[in-house]
XYZ file of C-alpha atoms in Angstrom:
560
model
C 0.127 19.498 20.531
C -1.535 17.609 17.701
C -0.255 16.971 14.242
C -2.072 17.341 10.970
C -3.508 14.107 9.635
C -1.143 12.639 7.052
C -2.240 12.001 3.503
C -2.890 8.302 4.029
C -6.018 8.464 1.897
C -4.223 10.278 -0.889
C -4.428 8.851 -4.367
C -7.586 6.805 -3.763
C -9.221 8.171 -6.898
C -6.180 7.072 -8.854
C -6.601 3.659 -7.238
C -10.215 3.738 -8.367
C -9.039 4.259 -11.909
C -6.615 1.390 -11.398
C -9.438 -0.851 -10.185
C -11.316 -0.107 -13.375
C -8.182 -0.834 -15.376
C -7.753 -4.184 -13.671
C -11.353 -5.226 -14.247
C -14.088 -4.567 -16.774
C -12.248 -1.832 -18.610
C -9.385 -4.089 -19.632
C -9.073 -4.826 -23.302
C -11.137 -7.864 -24.338
C -9.220 -10.837 -25.683
C -10.897 -12.648 -28.543
C -8.090 -15.194 -28.889
C -7.930 -16.724 -25.423
C -5.918 -19.922 -25.105
C -7.119 -23.123 -23.518
C -6.165 -23.296 -19.867
C -6.477 -26.562 -17.917
C -7.699 -26.510 -14.304
C -5.205 -25.936 -11.488
C -5.461 -27.663 -8.117
C -5.043 -25.430 -5.053
C -6.000 -25.549 -1.391
C -9.773 -25.979 -1.534
C -10.108 -27.647 -4.925
C -9.787 -27.089 -8.662
C -9.863 -23.662 -10.331
C -9.880 -22.616 -13.963
C -8.693 -19.218 -15.154
C -8.178 -17.635 -18.552
C -5.088 -17.320 -20.773
C -4.828 -14.539 -23.349
C -3.306 -14.855 -26.807
C 0.095 -13.784 -25.459
C 0.088 -16.725 -23.061
C -0.550 -14.702 -19.905
C -2.934 -16.569 -17.615
C -5.046 -14.917 -14.938
C -6.840 -16.562 -12.029
C -9.187 -14.258 -10.138
C -11.134 -14.589 -6.913
C -9.286 -17.582 -5.436
C -10.338 -18.165 -1.802
C -7.235 -18.313 0.378
C -9.154 -18.373 3.672
C -12.622 -19.118 4.978
C -15.129 -16.237 4.996
C -14.402 -14.229 8.197
C -18.034 -14.229 9.328
C -19.894 -15.436 12.405
C -17.416 -16.717 14.975
C -14.552 -15.870 12.588
C -15.244 -12.136 12.711
C -12.291 -10.671 14.672
C -10.576 -14.059 14.692
C -7.455 -15.324 12.893
C -8.037 -16.499 9.300
C -8.813 -20.189 8.766
C -8.389 -22.459 5.712
C -11.181 -22.352 3.124
C -13.677 -25.181 2.854
C -13.356 -27.443 -0.173
C -15.618 -26.617 -3.096
C -17.140 -29.139 -5.520
C -16.165 -29.343 -9.152
C -14.064 -26.685 -10.866
C -14.290 -23.132 -9.531
C -14.560 -20.355 -12.131
C -11.482 -18.156 -11.646
C -12.233 -15.853 -14.559
C -14.448 -13.621 -12.421
C -13.242 -11.435 -9.545
C -14.344 -12.084 -6.002
C -16.021 -9.544 -3.742
C -13.883 -6.851 -2.146
C -13.853 -6.308 1.605
C -16.463 -3.931 3.095
C -15.265 -0.338 2.917
C -16.237 3.238 2.249
C -14.050 3.763 -0.785
C -14.292 6.308 -3.566
C -14.324 3.801 -6.401
C -16.549 5.340 -9.057
C -15.519 2.952 -11.835
C -15.915 -0.389 -10.081
C -19.108 -2.381 -9.688
C -17.468 -5.093 -7.588
C -19.658 -6.147 -4.677
C -18.535 -5.463 -1.114
C -18.965 -8.472 1.135
C -17.519 -9.728 4.398
C -16.748 -12.961 2.542
C -13.824 -11.314 0.765
C -10.582 -13.170 1.484
C -9.637 -13.771 -2.138
C -6.396 -13.489 -4.060
C -5.524 -13.205 -7.755
C -2.685 -14.745 -9.751
C -1.135 -13.822 -13.111
C 1.363 -16.296 -14.595
C 3.017 -17.043 -17.966
C 1.669 -20.180 -19.601
C 4.301 -22.926 -19.715
C 7.218 -20.536 -19.093
C 8.190 -21.641 -15.589
C 9.475 -25.223 -15.669
C 9.896 -26.861 -12.289
C 8.321 -23.906 -10.478
C 11.231 -21.599 -11.297
C 9.563 -18.193 -11.644
C 10.052 -15.481 -8.983
C 6.859 -14.356 -7.251
C 5.719 -10.739 -6.832
C 3.255 -10.527 -3.917
C 1.396 -7.177 -3.798
C -0.282 -5.669 -0.705
C -2.613 -2.805 -1.612
C -2.799 0.539 0.167
C -5.781 2.644 1.194
C -5.258 3.709 4.823
C -6.019 0.157 6.013
C -9.627 1.118 5.290
C -10.032 0.953 1.504
C -8.785 -0.812 -1.608
C -8.506 -4.356 -2.955
C -6.193 -6.729 -4.734
C -7.777 -5.699 -8.010
C -6.624 -2.094 -7.760
C -3.846 -3.305 -10.071
C -3.378 -5.758 -12.933
C -0.375 -8.075 -13.114
C -0.520 -8.669 -16.865
C 2.144 -6.158 -17.908
C 4.717 -7.383 -15.385
C 4.301 -10.931 -16.685
C 4.370 -9.829 -20.332
C 7.571 -7.828 -19.821
C 9.616 -10.419 -17.963
C 7.965 -13.665 -19.092
C 9.404 -15.266 -15.961
C 7.483 -13.893 -12.973
C 4.231 -14.775 -11.221
C 2.184 -11.917 -9.728
C -0.154 -12.312 -6.738
C -2.496 -9.655 -5.315
C -4.762 -10.026 -2.292
C -7.727 -8.684 -0.375
C -7.474 -8.388 3.407
C -9.930 -7.255 6.068
C -10.202 -3.487 6.382
C -11.415 -0.810 8.757
C -13.188 -1.843 11.941
C -13.630 -5.393 10.640
C -9.900 -5.773 10.090
C -8.380 -3.707 12.867
C -10.776 -3.455 15.823
C -8.723 -3.867 18.976
C -9.899 -4.510 22.548
C -9.019 -6.677 25.530
C -12.483 -8.196 25.197
C -11.541 -9.537 21.745
C -8.415 -11.413 22.831
C -10.323 -14.599 23.659
C -11.264 -14.969 19.962
C -7.591 -15.638 19.112
C -5.798 -18.690 20.596
C -2.662 -16.555 20.949
C -4.548 -13.642 22.471
C -3.857 -11.136 19.705
C -6.262 -8.301 18.902
C -6.481 -5.414 16.458
C -4.409 -6.947 13.653
C -6.744 -9.239 11.719
C -5.909 -7.628 8.376
C -2.199 -8.209 8.979
C -2.942 -11.841 9.879
C -4.879 -12.165 6.614
C -1.859 -10.930 4.679
C 0.379 -13.510 6.334
C -2.177 -16.265 5.711
C -2.149 -15.351 2.009
C 1.662 -15.469 2.074
C 1.408 -18.961 3.563
C -1.030 -19.888 0.766
C 1.674 -18.856 -1.690
C 4.160 -21.172 0.016
C 1.721 -24.071 -0.318
C 0.293 -23.429 -3.783
C 2.322 -21.099 -5.987
C 4.298 -23.959 -7.561
C 1.053 -24.946 -9.293
C 1.368 -21.721 -11.318
C 5.111 -22.066 -11.916
C 6.094 -19.807 -9.026
C 9.143 -20.377 -6.838
C 8.124 -20.306 -3.175
C 11.762 -19.661 -2.264
C 11.960 -16.448 -4.301
C 9.099 -14.233 -3.135
C 9.064 -10.433 -3.238
C 6.533 -8.702 -0.990
C 5.757 -5.141 -2.003
C 3.126 -2.524 -1.338
C 2.252 1.161 -1.356
C 1.098 3.415 1.519
C -0.718 1.137 3.992
C 0.594 -1.743 1.883
C 4.108 -0.401 2.344
C 3.547 -0.093 6.091
C 2.255 -3.686 6.034
C 5.501 -4.847 4.448
C 7.389 -3.085 7.251
C 5.155 -4.852 9.789
C 6.097 -8.220 8.301
C 9.782 -7.281 8.313
C 9.729 -6.796 12.094
C 7.565 -9.863 12.809
C 9.316 -13.217 13.132
C 6.091 -15.064 12.229
C 6.386 -13.703 8.687
C 10.135 -14.101 8.342
C 10.181 -17.359 6.361
C 7.509 -16.300 3.870
C 9.399 -13.768 1.706
C 12.910 -13.085 0.429
C 12.978 -9.414 -0.617
C 10.835 -6.337 -0.045
C 9.770 -3.081 -1.722
C 8.056 -0.318 0.259
C 6.485 2.600 -1.641
C 5.457 5.661 0.419
C 4.603 4.815 3.972
C 6.961 2.540 5.893
C 7.484 3.516 9.530
C 5.102 6.489 9.341
C 3.530 7.512 12.650
C 0.072 6.697 11.280
C 0.973 3.074 10.512
C 0.366 1.684 14.025
C -1.444 2.685 17.206
C -1.165 1.874 20.916
C -3.564 -0.524 22.621
C -5.102 2.356 24.574
C -6.070 4.038 21.310
C -7.688 0.851 20.016
C -9.637 0.397 23.257
C -10.921 3.958 23.097
C -12.083 3.532 19.529
C -13.710 0.163 20.228
C -15.622 1.674 23.152
C -16.739 4.537 20.924
C -18.181 2.161 18.353
C -19.855 0.020 21.016
C -21.487 3.133 22.430
C -22.623 4.405 19.024
C -24.075 0.958 18.261
C -25.808 0.860 21.660
C -23.841 -2.277 22.496
C -22.624 -0.884 25.813
C -25.904 -1.213 27.682
C -24.678 -3.758 30.230
C -24.550 -6.824 27.983
C -21.699 -8.442 26.073
C -20.440 -5.703 23.739
C -18.441 -8.126 21.595
C -21.406 -10.461 21.127
C -23.625 -7.505 20.281
C -21.204 -6.069 17.705
C -20.448 -9.497 16.237
C -24.138 -10.024 15.525
C -24.481 -6.805 13.526
C -24.618 -6.613 9.750
C -21.169 -5.777 8.375
C -22.369 -2.757 6.411
C -24.258 -1.320 9.356
C -21.283 -1.874 11.638
C -18.969 -0.177 9.167
C -21.261 2.847 8.929
C -21.452 3.162 12.703
C -17.690 2.800 13.096
C -17.077 5.632 10.652
C -19.591 7.914 12.376
C -17.822 7.183 15.668
C -14.469 8.336 14.318
C -14.035 11.040 16.926
C -11.578 9.278 19.223
C -7.980 9.161 18.153
C -8.147 11.267 15.007
C -4.705 12.603 15.789
C -1.131 11.438 16.077
C -1.835 7.767 15.530
C -3.831 8.316 12.372
C -7.235 7.421 11.113
C -9.332 5.293 13.468
C -10.067 1.700 12.510
C -7.371 1.810 9.879
C -4.199 0.997 11.772
C -2.642 -2.122 13.289
C -2.425 -2.291 17.071
C 0.569 -2.739 19.363
C -1.126 -5.585 21.236
C 1.952 -7.289 22.695
C 1.333 -10.451 20.667
C 1.142 -9.807 16.943
C 2.991 -6.520 17.380
C 5.236 -6.164 20.426
C 6.216 -2.543 19.830
C 5.857 0.165 17.206
C 7.529 -0.948 13.949
C 9.714 2.158 13.812
C 11.091 1.306 17.259
C 11.913 -2.227 16.118
C 13.666 -0.938 13.007
C 15.674 1.638 14.943
C 16.802 -1.075 17.370
C 17.823 -3.404 14.544
C 15.023 -5.867 15.310
C 14.003 -6.700 11.756
C 14.699 -9.261 9.055
C 18.224 -8.364 7.933
C 18.453 -11.241 5.461
C 16.384 -9.607 2.707
C 17.403 -6.915 0.206
C 15.141 -3.873 0.272
C 13.964 -1.167 -2.130
C 12.087 1.846 -0.762
C 10.978 5.228 -2.002
C 8.768 8.246 -1.735
C 7.065 10.807 -3.984
C 8.027 14.475 -4.109
C 4.577 15.888 -3.316
C 3.184 13.359 -0.845
C 1.392 16.094 1.092
C -0.760 17.592 -1.655
C -3.807 15.359 -1.457
C -3.942 15.863 2.280
C -4.218 19.561 1.456
C -7.262 19.180 -0.771
C -9.746 20.921 1.521
C -7.391 23.842 2.030
C -6.906 24.118 -1.729
C -10.673 24.135 -2.237
C -11.085 26.951 0.268
C -8.097 29.136 -0.582
C -6.758 27.847 -3.857
C -2.998 28.170 -4.017
C -2.860 31.687 -2.552
C -1.631 31.152 0.988
C 0.116 34.025 2.715
C 2.999 33.779 5.154
C 0.479 34.508 7.907
C -1.675 31.586 6.702
C 1.417 29.370 6.741
C 2.311 30.311 10.309
C -1.276 29.789 11.469
C -1.411 26.317 9.923
C 1.953 25.342 11.412
C 0.960 26.576 14.869
C -2.277 24.587 14.706
C -0.572 21.401 13.521
C 2.658 21.411 15.490
C 2.328 24.050 18.197
C 3.370 27.724 18.264
C 6.738 26.865 19.772
C 7.807 25.232 16.486
C 6.636 27.910 14.057
C 10.000 29.656 13.650
C 11.995 26.445 13.141
C 9.550 25.198 10.529
C 9.360 28.614 8.858
C 13.149 28.686 8.523
C 13.243 25.182 7.027
C 10.394 25.704 4.560
C 10.689 29.385 3.644
C 9.487 30.222 0.131
C 12.391 30.127 -2.301
C 14.684 28.081 -0.066
C 14.083 25.022 -2.278
C 13.018 24.884 -5.948
C 9.736 23.215 -4.909
C 8.816 25.997 -2.473
C 7.453 28.399 -5.069
C 4.820 29.883 -2.755
C 3.484 29.380 0.759
C 0.940 26.807 -0.417
C 3.601 24.542 -1.896
C 5.858 25.062 1.102
C 3.091 23.941 3.412
C 2.312 20.839 1.362
C 5.826 19.676 2.261
C 5.362 20.600 5.922
C 2.247 18.463 5.753
C 3.795 15.514 3.902
C 7.379 15.279 5.111
C 6.729 14.044 8.697
C 4.390 11.277 7.529
C 6.204 10.127 4.383
C 9.587 11.587 3.387
C 11.266 11.569 6.780
C 10.125 8.059 7.811
C 11.504 6.835 4.472
C 14.883 8.370 5.281
C 14.827 6.853 8.774
C 14.151 3.427 7.306
C 16.940 3.757 4.731
C 19.360 4.760 7.483
C 18.260 1.856 9.679
C 18.632 -0.772 6.945
C 21.870 0.452 5.350
C 23.790 -0.438 8.512
C 22.964 -4.083 7.944
C 21.846 -4.716 4.394
C 21.856 -3.462 0.811
C 19.043 -0.974 0.188
C 18.007 0.966 -2.925
C 16.070 4.224 -2.527
C 14.028 6.107 -5.157
C 12.530 9.598 -5.292
C 9.570 9.916 -7.677
C 9.429 13.560 -8.844
C 7.428 13.597 -12.096
C 4.036 15.303 -12.232
C 1.872 12.974 -14.356
C 0.472 14.564 -17.484
C -1.724 11.582 -18.187
C -3.854 11.276 -15.073
C -7.440 10.977 -16.347
C -9.424 14.219 -15.922
C -12.086 12.379 -13.914
C -9.386 11.115 -11.569
C -8.021 14.392 -10.268
C -5.608 14.325 -7.336
C -8.289 16.205 -5.387
C -11.887 16.533 -6.656
C -13.021 20.137 -6.870
C -9.503 21.562 -7.081
C -8.300 23.188 -10.270
C -4.555 22.794 -10.393
C -1.757 20.328 -10.118
C -1.147 17.950 -7.261
C 2.436 17.504 -8.394
C 4.028 14.104 -7.865
C 1.238 13.207 -5.463
C 0.807 10.197 -3.183
C 0.247 7.077 -5.336
C 1.152 8.885 -8.579
C 3.956 6.399 -9.268
C 1.626 3.401 -9.375
C 0.326 4.029 -12.880
C 3.969 3.977 -14.059
C 5.190 0.996 -12.042
C 2.232 -1.129 -13.159
C 2.020 0.374 -16.702
C -1.724 0.505 -16.362
C -2.261 2.349 -19.633
C -1.591 -0.932 -21.456
C -4.559 -2.619 -19.779
C -7.150 0.112 -20.171
C -9.593 0.868 -22.972
C -10.899 4.086 -21.381
C -7.553 5.894 -21.213
C -5.198 4.042 -23.554
C -3.391 7.207 -24.723
C -3.220 9.338 -21.596
C 0.575 9.102 -21.298
C 2.954 10.970 -23.583
C 5.744 9.077 -25.331
C 8.362 10.092 -22.779
C 6.009 9.078 -19.950
C 5.561 5.682 -21.581
C 9.332 5.282 -21.567
C 9.462 6.338 -17.906
C 6.821 3.696 -17.145
C 8.817 1.018 -18.974
C 11.930 1.984 -17.030
C 10.173 1.896 -13.673
C 8.552 -1.464 -14.392
C 11.940 -2.831 -15.440
C 13.604 -1.771 -12.181
C 10.830 -3.418 -10.148
C 11.043 -6.604 -12.225
C 14.822 -6.758 -12.030
C 14.658 -6.449 -8.265
C 12.002 -9.164 -8.092
C 14.153 -11.566 -10.094
C 17.715 -10.708 -9.037
C 17.332 -8.649 -5.830
C 19.033 -5.795 -7.695
C 17.130 -3.243 -9.825
C 20.088 -2.907 -12.208
C 20.301 -6.573 -13.271
C 18.196 -7.418 -16.309
C 15.519 -9.942 -15.433
C 16.626 -12.362 -18.104
C 13.361 -12.137 -20.023
C 12.229 -9.276 -22.198
C 12.517 -5.481 -22.129
C 14.006 -5.128 -18.680
C 17.249 -3.347 -19.577
C 17.505 0.014 -17.790
C 19.122 3.231 -18.964
C 20.418 4.593 -15.652
C 22.449 2.783 -13.025
C 20.652 2.856 -9.664
C 23.225 3.471 -6.920
C 23.029 1.554 -3.691
C 22.061 3.817 -0.791
C 24.994 4.285 1.553
C 24.720 5.447 5.134
C 27.336 8.143 4.489
C 26.265 9.495 1.091
C 22.523 8.805 0.919
C 22.276 8.350 -2.855
C 18.864 7.877 -4.489
C 17.547 7.398 -8.009
C 15.219 10.229 -9.025
C 12.422 9.275 -11.426
C 11.659 12.388 -13.438
C 11.546 13.725 -16.966
C 13.317 14.458 -19.216
C 15.683 11.924 -17.654
C 16.336 9.690 -14.683
C 19.275 10.708 -12.527
C 21.202 9.642 -9.459
C 21.123 12.367 -6.808
C 21.648 12.963 -3.136
C 18.552 12.332 -1.059
C 16.348 15.445 -1.034
C 14.741 16.986 2.060
C 17.779 16.209 4.266
C 17.773 19.639 5.919
C 14.041 19.515 6.592
C 14.135 15.987 8.009
C 17.081 16.888 10.221
C 14.857 19.563 11.762
C 11.802 17.290 11.991
C 13.806 14.504 13.620
C 15.510 16.895 16.042
C 12.159 18.311 17.166
C 10.569 14.831 17.221
C 7.741 15.928 14.943
C 4.929 15.269 14.589
């Protein structure tokens, strides 16, 4: 039995729009303030401060370029640079095959950069909480400049925002026994995760230079970034580097880690496709290849493992060193950092983007027979009746036809149900707040459809919440008016909850700066009641967790 591939690439066009928002399409500032150089690991940097006193520092090297002998090796400190480094320009993003039509950023293997946004002079004695963002993109795509930290800093006036690049795809997650010798600890298949931790260590060493408090760090991420946060929560090496966590769509999903055998199979497939298996040293052969060529070959060799454990070359590896067991097993056993408060959530229509090809072929007109055929193919004929009973048209308000019912069959096992499992695991030990994002955006740019070539709504699709959390409309000249007035208020509310949590570890407590009061009390999730805050229009509301009946069935059948 094989499962359908989860929508881990969903929302990448929205992320492309966000990349544009964070970069050249941001509003120009003709009244920039003087900003003295800042000393960090590696040397002096100089960023730019806007008229509102928000300073940005882009393209800061936090590690040496992972090239030559450092390809498939743990990150190392950057070399010192002479003079003052220009931090007003973004650094290269890591090699990838991303759909980023609005960005002209170069892709380069020398890509381990981070970005900082901070309020000028507002954080005496390094007192400002730090928001450390890990981007999503199936561990294969994306960058730290998919988002822009300006609005968070403007709203609260007392936070510092950090975003990072980390190695992606085959360059970040190739795993093989033959690679273990490149790491003193013998780890393999988790170089991107090691990059993330190295950037977190950089924050501990340097963030006070920007007014940030190294003892008050929030790590948060979406999709693969959310799964990365979960990875750090179950890894003792990361334990001392953060103090609270937010996971948006993706923690503990089955696609978020793979067994060593899967990694070995994929590595052998790439070596064969690259003709590096002809009796010589496969690692030496692959290490000598151009990064772009290697990436192309790895994608063409994607045959092995395109099943339960997700997309090849885009998942961390259970190698026995960096990752001792699957993260969901660690969480279930209580082997995670119980000292940090947690906020997690999921979107109502996580499965729609993963249904794009089906929507192109059939539109929204699936029959019950189509539904049964798809279920049998994805989960096996023995489960058709159970799934049919749980997702029958009309049994939930969202199940308006067989197409929409199947989008939930497709999305629930990889997103909704793992989110519930995580909430249930954490609530036994620690305070946890859970959200359910249910609003269908009216303001998504027409060129940034949830699924190119599909006429129709993707609902509250995977990554749809990001444009609200980050209030990206305020930083864009191309789509400054895409949101309606009530959507703008929803965005302000969502940003305020995230900021309040970053500052006070509670989304309900005003951050002490500006505009962070919230209109609806967010209930703590309890193991017995399962309360969540639903983000929707016309109003926010506290509700019971949705999809309980469906996830009971999925968990009982051990799907996917």
